[in-house]
Amino acid sequence: MSVLRESAESVSSSFPTGFVWGAATASFQIEGATTVDGRTDSIWDEFCRRPGAVANGDTGEPAADHYRRYAADVELMASLELGAYRFSVAWPRVRPDGGAENEAGLDFYDRLVDRLLEAGIAPWATLYHWDLPQALEVRGGWAARDTAYRFAEYTESVARRLGDRVAGWCTLNEPWCSAFAGYASGRHAPGVTSPPSAVAAVHHLLLGHGLAMERLRTYAPSAPAGITLNLFPVSAAAPTDTSDVDAARRVDGLQNRIFLDPVLRGGYPDDVLADLAPYGFTDHVRDGDLAVISAPIDLLGVNYYRALLVAAPVIRDPGPSEWIGAEGVRFLPSGLPRTEMGWEVQPDGLTDLLLRLHSEYPGVPLYITENGAAYPDEVGPDGTVRDVDRLAYLAVHLRAAHAAIRRGVDLRGYFCWSLLDNLEWAEGYAKRFGLVHVDFATQRRTVKDSARWYAGVISRNGLPAE
Ligand code: IFM
């Protein structure tokens, strides 16, 4: 029997009652309309204009034109049985140039939220998915402490307007990318290659998270709120080789613990502080900051794509690197199949990661806020998209999530990345992560087979039998 035709009778793994089933997107990746209704440039608008920064010279226009097509997109979501939709709010719409509030920008999210609620879909809002107003970058961006306070101010604007209707809040999406890809390797906006700026950005992003949580508690007190991190299981290529083990420790520190520990344990890990000492990390940490950063959160958003197998550096100082204090580390293949991003498909890593969070950072409900895969999808002559690889990817990752739940992990939801094909940052539009195919020339949407399969999972609240 084809997976797509399996019936409710064959359900073998049910998810807990009330499990949140959703899909996620981000403002700059789908909205387009970058100069409309008062929006001003974000760092990504500026970055896209740099020759060679983004594949094929792609920009935030037209993206998936969601700003204009949001109502039809909500209908599409309803047809896919989504219980929740995780979107991000564009800071440069709400406070253009990081300055005064812009009613027209807030109005868009107001309309979106209302439309979602009318369709019976819970709105989940992320406040920062990388579109910092360019004017704030000119004033130092996340390397400047002031940006954390501007972020809190912007959060207040959003929470005051949407706080009565949003069902779940994420302050930051993947601060690792904002700090290290944005300010160390420069492969993301703002394209800076300065390790001291990157470590400053880590702390100021986390401070911004803490200050934003305070505003959410005041202006949106009824919905759960937290932060979303891109977390990776990290292991040493040769577990008995002390230099591989040390390289894995450093990578785990920079990727995972540098964010988890301050938020959930109230302090930066000692080994990470030692690794980052040459870059002046602690110069940015002021009395009281960690209390703000570690105020309780209601949820931890986990974005999972793959695991990292790490070997010690063979060279030192290989140029701009995201791995400050671990420059030159090598990431080895495990020999598993890869997605179009070149990322290995490693569902067991998701179970391992969830179990680790459950045991080392207990007590916080977990949501998978992103998981998904890019494949080179095409609309066939019959008008369908037979994305068998994505369907298989989702199936094995949902099984991995279910395995973690069976072992006691408090996992409460899953948001597939992504609802729509979109601008995959520096990779441009060529990498398609959507459940729904977008023809960027015509804006025609085509529901992929994986989306129909996922709709079946949602309606059964469970996976089909293997
Ligand atoms: O597209 C991104 C998203 O914006 C953040 N998390 C990873 C996705 C795939 O690279």
Short mmCIF file of N, CA, C and O and ligand atoms in Angstrom, two decimals, residues 26 29 129-130 173-174 303 305 341 343 370 417 422-425 433, ligand 1:
data_model
loop_
_atom_site.label_atom_id
_atom_site.label_comp_id
_atom_site.label_asym_id
_atom_site.label_seq_id
_atom_site.Cartn_x
_atom_site.Cartn_y
_atom_site.Cartn_z
N ALA A 26 9.45 32.46 7.69
CA ALA A 26 10.07 33.67 8.24
C ALA A 26 9.80 34.83 7.29
O ALA A 26 9.78 34.64 6.07
N GLN A 29 11.97 35.65 4.20
CA GLN A 29 12.04 34.54 3.24
C GLN A 29 10.80 34.41 2.37
O GLN A 29 10.86 33.81 1.31
N HIS A 129 13.63 36.88 13.23
CA HIS A 129 14.19 35.84 12.34
C HIS A 129 15.08 36.57 11.34
O HIS A 129 14.82 36.56 10.13
N TRP A 130 16.03 37.34 11.89
CA TRP A 130 17.22 37.83 11.17
C TRP A 130 17.08 39.13 10.40
O TRP A 130 18.05 39.58 9.80
N ASN A 173 15.04 33.60 16.68
CA ASN A 173 15.24 32.35 15.96
C ASN A 173 16.72 32.16 15.68
O ASN A 173 17.34 32.97 14.99
N GLU A 174 17.30 31.10 16.24
CA GLU A 174 18.67 30.70 15.93
C GLU A 174 19.68 31.84 16.09
O GLU A 174 20.32 32.28 15.11
N ASN A 303 15.28 23.79 16.70
CA ASN A 303 15.37 23.62 15.25
C ASN A 303 16.40 22.53 14.98
O ASN A 303 17.57 22.67 15.38
N TYR A 305 18.19 19.89 12.18
CA TYR A 305 18.42 19.47 10.80
C TYR A 305 19.40 18.30 10.70
O TYR A 305 19.27 17.46 9.82
N MET A 341 20.76 20.48 0.46
CA MET A 341 21.69 21.39 1.15
C MET A 341 23.03 20.72 1.41
O MET A 341 23.94 21.35 1.96
N TRP A 343 23.22 18.32 3.55
CA TRP A 343 23.14 17.90 4.94
C TRP A 343 22.72 16.43 5.01
O TRP A 343 21.75 16.02 4.35
N GLU A 370 11.44 23.91 13.99
CA GLU A 370 11.80 23.73 12.58
C GLU A 370 12.39 22.35 12.39
O GLU A 370 13.20 21.90 13.20
N TRP A 417 9.54 22.84 8.68
CA TRP A 417 10.15 23.90 7.88
C TRP A 417 10.20 23.41 6.46
O TRP A 417 10.90 22.45 6.19
N ASN A 422 10.94 29.13 -0.46
CA ASN A 422 11.24 30.51 -0.07
C ASN A 422 12.69 30.86 -0.37
O ASN A 422 13.42 30.06 -0.96
N LEU A 423 13.09 32.03 0.06
CA LEU A 423 14.48 32.48 -0.13
C LEU A 423 15.35 31.81 0.93
O LEU A 423 15.26 32.17 2.12
N GLU A 424 16.14 30.84 0.52
CA GLU A 424 17.00 30.14 1.48
C GLU A 424 18.29 30.95 1.68
O GLU A 424 19.39 30.54 1.35
N TRP A 425 18.12 32.17 2.17
CA TRP A 425 19.22 33.04 2.56
C TRP A 425 20.29 33.11 1.47
O TRP A 425 19.95 33.32 0.31
N PHE A 433 12.49 24.21 0.39
CA PHE A 433 12.15 23.52 1.64
C PHE A 433 10.64 23.34 1.83
O PHE A 433 10.20 22.79 2.83
O1 IFM B 1 15.67 28.51 6.07
C1 IFM B 1 16.31 28.34 7.31
C2 IFM B 1 15.56 29.07 8.39
O2 IFM B 1 15.40 30.42 8.09
C3 IFM B 1 16.32 28.96 9.69
N1 IFM B 1 16.61 27.59 9.99
C4 IFM B 1 17.18 26.77 8.97
C5 IFM B 1 16.38 26.88 7.69
C6 IFM B 1 17.02 26.02 6.59
O3 IFM B 1 18.33 26.42 6.36
#
